[in-house]
């Protein structure tokens, strides 16, 4: 059965906010339209399966509160008051289970809200539900979720990327106008690229990690996902900013990203230097991806930007360093899943240790176990200096590469991912092939700088992402470039790329 989508679900978050705040539509209507859309396209054999849990009741209750504020003539709680959103299932929520895509947390109901969740609530944003992800955010396809794969709305035989495939797919399937992801090595940006949407990894420390189930704490960063650059900026300002509950939170004013996005959409880029990173985009990148990237450079040039080539020689070692640092932190962070404190307990065994071992054996998936073992090995005595210590040195060198590059260019650009979305099943048994997805996104996490992916164009009918990277706390220029690029592309192509996603038909 084909499902004609209600007009409301096709609108941007900015448009929805305007309509809700002016009283033209209610937040309840908008929220219900998205819940209906989820019911129509998310379930069944061939459904998108972006959601692990739908919280209709709590979403509608939040929508009613927003409507009451507006009816009473109060100021909206935020520029997004009443606009619903989908939340990656790695942020704790007191009114919905939080699983991080893992069997070991099946049905776990957290006793507290993450800071991101609390800020969404304070902003009047109804949370539609929790989105699917690779287990504990390890993966690039959502195939490592313990709860089944999410399908790419552009082609449902293909993956939506990962680990935040559910958050990205919910946008492309018009199940939510906004979503939230986390990015440790690319988990916001690569799914954005694969679904023709916008995803932002803020500067490390800009979005609180309090209540975010840790993958690798020195790399993890929450961020906004949307269908337009302006929508991402609106959400960025809701969730970003200092939080004393996160010891790595930056105590500085948030860059004015909404203003930057609005300016960018109307202005040109004259005088701006855009650096093309020589090491990101050559060998290993599909010809169709390179073609879309080259076309993007020409578009940036037409907008007045000066294109310069920069070299970041140590990026070559980023992947190797990441796959030592991340597993090391994972092996330590995931020790808390011990069958005693949270979630699953397999009560077979004669000792606490046996119960722990049996629980972890049954509760954790193969990719998570692989990384715990890698990390435990890398940190073990006698190997620490050779592996973890070396990787930390590479991390420093990558930071220096960025510093040099940003001395020559205001932003850096590259393709977001080396390929277009690949078929479900193609890489799931080949960890190295899976890891290569993040070739271009990992360096920003290692250095803590900011990155955005936005739709560049199509290759073989599938979306390709353009990555824009900016220095730490340089989000304003990143949003300005993104918005200018988006406006030019939409003008040239007679509308947004996302309008071309096939109507998703439920099974
Ligand atoms: N795909 C990368 C990994 O598997 C990135 C994950 C992430 O950003 N959370 O580690």
Short mmCIF file of C-alpha atoms in Angstrom, two decimals, residues 62-312:
data_model
loop_
_atom_site.label_atom_id
_atom_site.label_comp_id
_atom_site.label_asym_id
_atom_site.label_seq_id
_atom_site.Cartn_x
_atom_site.Cartn_y
_atom_site.Cartn_z
CA UNK A 62 4.84 17.64 25.24
CA UNK A 63 3.03 18.88 22.13
CA UNK A 64 -0.03 19.76 24.20
CA UNK A 65 2.10 21.80 26.56
CA UNK A 66 3.60 23.68 23.61
CA UNK A 67 0.13 24.36 22.23
CA UNK A 68 -1.05 25.59 25.63
CA UNK A 69 1.89 28.03 25.82
CA UNK A 70 1.08 29.39 22.40
CA UNK A 71 -2.67 29.59 23.07
CA UNK A 72 -1.95 31.54 26.26
CA UNK A 73 0.08 34.03 24.24
CA UNK A 74 3.33 33.13 26.02
CA UNK A 75 6.72 33.41 24.37
CA UNK A 76 7.70 30.07 22.76
CA UNK A 77 10.04 28.08 25.01
CA UNK A 78 12.59 28.14 22.16
CA UNK A 79 12.66 28.80 18.40
CA UNK A 80 11.81 25.09 18.01
CA UNK A 81 9.02 24.96 20.61
CA UNK A 82 6.52 22.32 19.52
CA UNK A 83 8.60 20.88 16.64
CA UNK A 84 9.07 17.13 17.16
CA UNK A 85 12.36 15.23 16.96
CA UNK A 86 13.85 11.72 16.94
CA UNK A 87 16.57 10.92 19.50
CA UNK A 88 19.39 8.41 19.08
CA UNK A 89 18.91 5.60 21.56
CA UNK A 90 22.17 6.38 23.30
CA UNK A 91 20.87 9.40 25.25
CA UNK A 92 19.15 8.51 28.51
CA UNK A 93 15.43 9.26 28.79
CA UNK A 94 13.35 8.70 31.92
CA UNK A 95 10.17 8.11 29.93
CA UNK A 96 11.53 5.69 27.32
CA UNK A 97 13.90 2.74 27.37
CA UNK A 98 17.51 3.37 26.38
CA UNK A 99 19.41 0.46 24.84
CA UNK A 100 22.32 1.88 22.79
CA UNK A 101 21.35 -0.81 20.27
CA UNK A 102 22.57 -3.53 22.64
CA UNK A 103 20.93 -6.67 23.98
CA UNK A 104 22.70 -6.05 27.28
CA UNK A 105 20.49 -2.98 27.87
CA UNK A 106 17.25 -4.42 26.52
CA UNK A 107 14.33 -2.71 28.26
CA UNK A 108 16.58 -0.61 30.51
CA UNK A 109 14.70 2.42 31.78
CA UNK A 110 17.19 5.07 32.89
CA UNK A 111 16.56 6.85 36.20
CA UNK A 112 17.69 10.22 34.79
CA UNK A 113 17.62 12.32 31.60
CA UNK A 114 20.77 13.18 29.68
CA UNK A 115 21.55 16.89 29.48
CA UNK A 116 20.62 16.79 25.79
CA UNK A 117 17.25 15.21 26.66
CA UNK A 118 16.66 17.80 29.38
CA UNK A 119 17.48 20.65 27.01
CA UNK A 120 15.07 19.28 24.41
CA UNK A 121 12.34 19.12 27.03
CA UNK A 122 13.08 22.65 28.24
CA UNK A 123 12.92 23.85 24.62
CA UNK A 124 9.44 22.36 24.23
CA UNK A 125 10.54 19.77 21.67
CA UNK A 126 8.39 16.60 21.66
CA UNK A 127 10.57 13.47 21.41
CA UNK A 128 8.88 11.08 18.95
CA UNK A 129 11.02 8.13 19.89
CA UNK A 130 14.46 6.57 20.11
CA UNK A 131 16.36 5.69 16.95
CA UNK A 132 18.24 2.60 15.89
CA UNK A 133 22.03 2.47 15.94
CA UNK A 134 24.98 0.15 15.77
CA UNK A 135 25.54 -1.39 19.18
CA UNK A 136 27.18 1.17 21.50
CA UNK A 137 27.79 3.33 18.40
CA UNK A 138 30.33 0.98 16.85
CA UNK A 139 29.71 0.53 13.17
CA UNK A 140 28.97 2.30 9.92
CA UNK A 141 25.75 0.64 8.75
CA UNK A 142 23.39 -0.05 11.71
CA UNK A 143 23.85 -3.74 10.88
CA UNK A 144 25.56 -4.12 14.26
CA UNK A 145 22.35 -3.18 16.08
CA UNK A 146 21.01 -6.03 18.21
CA UNK A 147 17.53 -5.06 16.97
CA UNK A 148 17.78 -5.38 13.21
CA UNK A 149 19.05 -3.15 10.42
CA UNK A 150 17.65 0.23 9.40
CA UNK A 151 16.92 0.54 5.69
CA UNK A 152 17.98 3.49 3.55
CA UNK A 153 14.88 5.35 2.32
CA UNK A 154 16.66 6.06 -1.00
CA UNK A 155 16.98 2.32 -1.68
CA UNK A 156 15.76 -0.05 0.97
CA UNK A 157 18.17 -2.80 -0.04
CA UNK A 158 20.98 -0.52 1.13
CA UNK A 159 22.26 0.65 4.51
CA UNK A 160 21.65 4.18 5.82
CA UNK A 161 25.17 4.34 7.29
CA UNK A 162 25.99 4.21 10.97
CA UNK A 163 26.20 4.22 13.75
CA UNK A 164 23.36 6.78 13.70
CA UNK A 165 21.54 5.23 10.75
CA UNK A 166 18.17 5.46 12.48
CA UNK A 167 18.47 9.18 13.16
CA UNK A 168 19.46 9.90 9.55
CA UNK A 169 16.90 7.56 7.97
CA UNK A 170 14.09 9.06 10.06
CA UNK A 171 14.79 12.39 8.36
CA UNK A 172 15.02 11.01 4.82
CA UNK A 173 11.81 9.01 5.32
CA UNK A 174 10.01 12.14 6.62
CA UNK A 175 9.33 10.45 9.94
CA UNK A 176 10.91 13.37 11.82
CA UNK A 177 11.98 16.87 10.80
CA UNK A 178 14.93 16.83 13.20
CA UNK A 179 17.02 14.23 14.95
CA UNK A 180 20.03 13.90 17.18
CA UNK A 181 23.07 11.72 16.68
CA UNK A 182 26.50 11.17 18.17
CA UNK A 183 29.76 11.21 16.29
CA UNK A 184 32.85 9.42 17.59
CA UNK A 185 34.46 8.78 14.20
CA UNK A 186 31.74 9.76 11.73
CA UNK A 187 28.45 8.43 13.08
CA UNK A 188 26.54 11.66 12.40
CA UNK A 189 28.26 12.68 9.17
CA UNK A 190 28.49 9.39 7.27
CA UNK A 191 24.76 8.56 7.78
CA UNK A 192 23.95 12.15 6.73
CA UNK A 193 25.95 11.58 3.54
CA UNK A 194 24.22 8.24 2.92
CA UNK A 195 20.72 9.66 3.33
CA UNK A 196 21.04 13.05 1.62
CA UNK A 197 20.61 14.93 4.89
CA UNK A 198 22.65 17.37 7.01
CA UNK A 199 24.63 16.23 10.04
CA UNK A 200 26.96 18.19 12.30
CA UNK A 201 29.69 17.06 14.65
CA UNK A 202 30.30 20.06 16.87
CA UNK A 203 33.64 20.96 18.41
CA UNK A 204 34.50 18.45 21.13
CA UNK A 205 33.09 19.74 24.40
CA UNK A 206 30.31 21.83 22.91
CA UNK A 207 27.43 19.41 23.46
CA UNK A 208 27.27 17.80 26.89
CA UNK A 209 28.06 14.10 27.22
CA UNK A 210 26.19 13.83 30.53
CA UNK A 211 23.77 10.94 30.14
CA UNK A 212 25.22 9.94 26.77
CA UNK A 213 26.16 6.26 27.02
CA UNK A 214 29.89 6.36 26.40
CA UNK A 215 31.61 4.76 23.44
CA UNK A 216 35.02 6.49 23.46
CA UNK A 217 34.83 9.43 25.83
CA UNK A 218 37.65 11.51 24.34
CA UNK A 219 36.01 11.34 20.90
CA UNK A 220 32.23 11.19 21.51
CA UNK A 221 30.20 14.26 20.61
CA UNK A 222 26.45 14.71 20.22
CA UNK A 223 25.16 16.84 17.39
CA UNK A 224 22.17 17.94 15.31
CA UNK A 225 20.77 16.17 12.25
CA UNK A 226 18.25 17.79 9.91
CA UNK A 227 17.20 18.15 6.29
CA UNK A 228 18.53 21.72 5.96
CA UNK A 229 21.52 23.62 7.28
CA UNK A 230 19.32 26.21 9.01
CA UNK A 231 17.35 23.49 10.80
CA UNK A 232 20.60 21.93 12.02
CA UNK A 233 21.70 25.35 13.31
CA UNK A 234 18.42 25.87 15.17
CA UNK A 235 18.83 22.53 16.90
CA UNK A 236 22.55 23.13 17.54
CA UNK A 237 21.68 26.21 19.61
CA UNK A 238 19.15 24.23 21.64
CA UNK A 239 21.47 21.39 22.63
CA UNK A 240 24.86 23.14 22.72
CA UNK A 241 26.54 25.14 25.43
CA UNK A 242 28.30 24.67 28.72
CA UNK A 243 27.21 21.99 31.18
CA UNK A 244 28.90 21.70 34.55
CA UNK A 245 27.93 18.00 34.70
CA UNK A 246 30.38 17.19 31.89
CA UNK A 247 33.98 17.77 32.94
CA UNK A 248 35.08 18.20 29.30
CA UNK A 249 32.36 20.73 28.49
CA UNK A 250 33.68 24.01 27.06
CA UNK A 251 32.80 27.01 29.18
CA UNK A 252 32.48 29.47 26.30
CA UNK A 253 29.63 31.11 24.52
CA UNK A 254 28.18 29.05 21.69
CA UNK A 255 29.02 30.38 18.22
CA UNK A 256 26.01 32.14 16.66
CA UNK A 257 25.27 29.39 14.17
CA UNK A 258 21.66 30.33 13.36
CA UNK A 259 22.71 33.82 12.36
CA UNK A 260 25.59 32.36 10.33
CA UNK A 261 23.24 29.96 8.52
CA UNK A 262 20.78 32.74 7.71
CA UNK A 263 23.55 35.00 6.43
CA UNK A 264 25.14 32.21 4.43
CA UNK A 265 21.91 31.40 2.62
CA UNK A 266 21.64 34.91 1.22
CA UNK A 267 25.26 35.86 0.73
CA UNK A 268 28.23 34.74 -1.30
CA UNK A 269 31.60 33.42 -0.19
CA UNK A 270 33.86 36.11 -1.65
CA UNK A 271 37.17 36.27 0.17
CA UNK A 272 36.76 32.91 1.85
CA UNK A 273 39.51 30.32 1.44
CA UNK A 274 38.33 26.72 1.09
CA UNK A 275 41.06 24.12 1.55
CA UNK A 276 40.89 20.83 -0.30
CA UNK A 277 42.71 18.20 1.75
CA UNK A 278 44.97 16.37 -0.67
CA UNK A 279 44.95 13.19 1.43
CA UNK A 280 41.13 12.90 1.49
CA UNK A 281 39.56 12.08 -1.83
CA UNK A 282 42.00 10.20 -4.03
CA UNK A 283 42.52 6.48 -4.00
CA UNK A 284 39.74 4.44 -2.44
CA UNK A 285 37.01 6.98 -3.26
CA UNK A 286 34.44 5.94 -5.86
CA UNK A 287 34.56 7.85 -9.17
CA UNK A 288 30.94 8.98 -8.70
CA UNK A 289 31.80 10.36 -5.26
CA UNK A 290 34.81 12.20 -6.68
CA UNK A 291 32.71 13.63 -9.52
CA UNK A 292 30.11 14.97 -7.07
CA UNK A 293 32.93 16.42 -4.96
CA UNK A 294 34.57 18.13 -7.97
CA UNK A 295 31.21 19.61 -8.94
CA UNK A 296 30.89 20.90 -5.36
CA UNK A 297 34.26 22.64 -5.61
CA UNK A 298 33.15 24.36 -8.80
CA UNK A 299 29.97 25.47 -7.06
CA UNK A 300 31.97 26.90 -4.12
CA UNK A 301 34.20 28.71 -6.61
CA UNK A 302 31.17 30.18 -8.35
CA UNK A 303 30.06 31.48 -4.96
CA UNK A 304 33.31 33.45 -4.81
CA UNK A 305 35.41 31.15 -2.61
CA UNK A 306 39.07 30.69 -3.34
CA UNK A 307 39.97 27.01 -3.57
CA UNK A 308 43.41 26.14 -2.19
CA UNK A 309 45.04 22.75 -1.83
CA UNK A 310 46.31 21.82 1.62
CA UNK A 311 48.24 18.79 2.79
CA UNK A 312 47.69 16.88 6.02
#
